[in-house]
Amino acid sequence: MCRNIRPLFNFEPPATDQEIRAAALQYVRKVSGTRTPSEANTDPFERAVEAIARATRRLVDSLETAAPPKNREVEAAKARARSAHRYTVTR
């Protein structure tokens, strides 16, 4: 599941709230061991997602770097190339 969590810092444009929430959701799913919580655990699950999303937003907003911002399309193309290479069957 956590393979879906992508770096969120130093991109232009900056990470959206939706991207941050998606990363928080993936994290909570991984830690809890469930994709969908039971009815009894829905509230704690959602509270955890929101708390982690807030913490992630604070972290991403407070980090500093001298490196130029990364381009999302370029980074996505690199990831696709790595994936294609990884899953290429050689015989």
PDB file of C-alpha atoms in Angstrom:
ATOM      1  CA  MET A   1       0.000   0.000   0.000  1.00  0.00           C
ATOM      2  CA  CYS A   2       2.696   2.521   0.918  1.00  0.00           C
ATOM      3  CA  ARG A   3       4.147   2.495  -2.581  1.00  0.00           C
ATOM      4  CA  ASN A   4       1.376   4.953  -3.384  1.00  0.00           C
ATOM      5  CA  ILE A   5       2.795   7.533  -0.999  1.00  0.00           C
ATOM      6  CA  ARG A   6       4.815   9.933  -3.118  1.00  0.00           C
ATOM      7  CA  PRO A   7       7.250  12.640  -2.092  1.00  0.00           C
ATOM      8  CA  LEU A   8       5.315  15.858  -1.556  1.00  0.00           C
ATOM      9  CA  PHE A   9       8.064  18.368  -0.838  1.00  0.00           C
ATOM     10  CA  ASN A  10       9.723  20.750  -3.291  1.00  0.00           C
ATOM     11  CA  PHE A  11       7.321  20.529  -6.216  1.00  0.00           C
ATOM     12  CA  GLU A  12       5.995  23.308  -8.368  1.00  0.00           C
ATOM     13  CA  PRO A  13       3.098  23.768  -7.877  1.00  0.00           C
ATOM     14  CA  PRO A  14       3.206  22.747  -4.190  1.00  0.00           C
ATOM     15  CA  ALA A  15       1.420  19.638  -2.939  1.00  0.00           C
ATOM     16  CA  THR A  16      -2.333  20.014  -2.787  1.00  0.00           C
ATOM     17  CA  ASP A  17      -4.456  19.219   0.240  1.00  0.00           C
ATOM     18  CA  GLN A  18      -5.879  16.265  -1.709  1.00  0.00           C
ATOM     19  CA  GLU A  19      -2.388  14.823  -2.281  1.00  0.00           C
ATOM     20  CA  ILE A  20      -1.522  15.244   1.373  1.00  0.00           C
ATOM     21  CA  ARG A  21      -4.770  13.612   2.498  1.00  0.00           C
ATOM     22  CA  ALA A  22      -4.225  10.705   0.088  1.00  0.00           C
ATOM     23  CA  ALA A  23      -0.764  10.114   1.580  1.00  0.00           C
ATOM     24  CA  ALA A  24      -2.205  10.289   5.106  1.00  0.00           C
ATOM     25  CA  LEU A  25      -4.931   7.817   4.165  1.00  0.00           C
ATOM     26  CA  GLN A  26      -2.386   5.364   2.748  1.00  0.00           C
ATOM     27  CA  TYR A  27      -0.320   5.672   5.909  1.00  0.00           C
ATOM     28  CA  VAL A  28      -3.290   5.000   8.206  1.00  0.00           C
ATOM     29  CA  ARG A  29      -4.353   2.055   6.059  1.00  0.00           C
ATOM     30  CA  LYS A  30      -0.883   0.562   6.312  1.00  0.00           C
ATOM     31  CA  VAL A  31      -0.532   1.098  10.053  1.00  0.00           C
ATOM     32  CA  SER A  32      -4.039  -0.155  10.858  1.00  0.00           C
ATOM     33  CA  GLY A  33      -3.787  -3.095   8.505  1.00  0.00           C
ATOM     34  CA  THR A  34      -7.137  -2.372   6.927  1.00  0.00           C
ATOM     35  CA  ARG A  35      -8.284  -0.620   3.800  1.00  0.00           C
ATOM     36  CA  THR A  36     -11.769   0.037   5.154  1.00  0.00           C
ATOM     37  CA  PRO A  37     -12.323   0.240   8.911  1.00  0.00           C
ATOM     38  CA  SER A  38     -15.235  -1.442  10.627  1.00  0.00           C
ATOM     39  CA  GLU A  39     -18.158   0.750  11.593  1.00  0.00           C
ATOM     40  CA  ALA A  40     -16.854   0.847  15.181  1.00  0.00           C
ATOM     41  CA  ASN A  41     -13.449   2.082  13.987  1.00  0.00           C
ATOM     42  CA  THR A  42     -14.527   4.592  11.341  1.00  0.00           C
ATOM     43  CA  ASP A  43     -14.290   7.663  13.600  1.00  0.00           C
ATOM     44  CA  PRO A  44     -10.824   6.876  15.020  1.00  0.00           C
ATOM     45  CA  PHE A  45      -9.629   5.990  11.510  1.00  0.00           C
ATOM     46  CA  GLU A  46     -10.841   9.305  10.054  1.00  0.00           C
ATOM     47  CA  ARG A  47      -9.462  11.297  13.005  1.00  0.00           C
ATOM     48  CA  ALA A  48      -6.077   9.678  12.445  1.00  0.00           C
ATOM     49  CA  VAL A  49      -6.161  10.521   8.730  1.00  0.00           C
ATOM     50  CA  GLU A  50      -6.989  14.159   9.486  1.00  0.00           C
ATOM     51  CA  ALA A  51      -4.330  14.455  12.217  1.00  0.00           C
ATOM     52  CA  ILE A  52      -1.652  12.995   9.962  1.00  0.00           C
ATOM     53  CA  ALA A  53      -2.732  15.204   7.063  1.00  0.00           C
ATOM     54  CA  ARG A  54      -2.404  18.297   9.282  1.00  0.00           C
ATOM     55  CA  ALA A  55       1.029  17.192  10.511  1.00  0.00           C
ATOM     56  CA  THR A  56       2.131  16.462   6.952  1.00  0.00           C
ATOM     57  CA  ARG A  57       0.972  19.878   5.746  1.00  0.00           C
ATOM     58  CA  ARG A  58       2.913  21.567   8.576  1.00  0.00           C
ATOM     59  CA  LEU A  59       6.000  19.521   7.720  1.00  0.00           C
ATOM     60  CA  VAL A  60       5.879  20.159   3.972  1.00  0.00           C
ATOM     61  CA  ASP A  61       5.225  23.870   4.513  1.00  0.00           C
ATOM     62  CA  SER A  62       8.092  24.259   6.975  1.00  0.00           C
ATOM     63  CA  LEU A  63      10.830  22.385   5.077  1.00  0.00           C
ATOM     64  CA  GLU A  64      13.437  24.448   3.267  1.00  0.00           C
ATOM     65  CA  THR A  65      15.809  23.634   0.430  1.00  0.00           C
ATOM     66  CA  ALA A  66      18.158  25.402  -1.948  1.00  0.00           C
ATOM     67  CA  ALA A  67      17.343  22.871  -4.684  1.00  0.00           C
ATOM     68  CA  PRO A  68      15.120  24.046  -7.516  1.00  0.00           C
ATOM     69  CA  PRO A  69      11.519  22.764  -7.385  1.00  0.00           C
ATOM     70  CA  LYS A  70      10.852  19.474  -9.156  1.00  0.00           C
ATOM     71  CA  ASN A  71       8.511  19.206 -12.117  1.00  0.00           C
ATOM     72  CA  ARG A  72       5.655  16.746 -11.580  1.00  0.00           C
ATOM     73  CA  GLU A  73       5.518  15.606 -15.195  1.00  0.00           C
ATOM     74  CA  VAL A  74       9.271  14.953 -15.337  1.00  0.00           C
ATOM     75  CA  GLU A  75       9.200  13.033 -12.050  1.00  0.00           C
ATOM     76  CA  ALA A  76       6.198  10.991 -13.235  1.00  0.00           C
ATOM     77  CA  ALA A  77       8.010  10.127 -16.476  1.00  0.00           C
ATOM     78  CA  LYS A  78      11.064   8.985 -14.483  1.00  0.00           C
ATOM     79  CA  ALA A  79       8.835   6.801 -12.283  1.00  0.00           C
ATOM     80  CA  ARG A  80       7.177   5.238 -15.345  1.00  0.00           C
ATOM     81  CA  ALA A  81      10.597   4.510 -16.856  1.00  0.00           C
ATOM     82  CA  ARG A  82      11.798   2.877 -13.613  1.00  0.00           C
ATOM     83  CA  SER A  83       8.618   0.811 -13.449  1.00  0.00           C
ATOM     84  CA  ALA A  84       8.909  -0.281 -17.085  1.00  0.00           C
ATOM     85  CA  HIS A  85      12.518  -1.303 -16.516  1.00  0.00           C
ATOM     86  CA  ARG A  86      11.653  -3.125 -13.281  1.00  0.00           C
ATOM     87  CA  TYR A  87       8.851  -5.140 -14.844  1.00  0.00           C
ATOM     88  CA  THR A  88      10.476  -5.879 -18.181  1.00  0.00           C
ATOM     89  CA  VAL A  89      10.834  -9.591 -18.630  1.00  0.00           C
ATOM     90  CA  THR A  90      14.275 -10.576 -19.876  1.00  0.00           C
ATOM     91  CA  ARG A  91      14.871 -13.978 -21.344  1.00  0.00           C
TER      92      ARG A  91
END
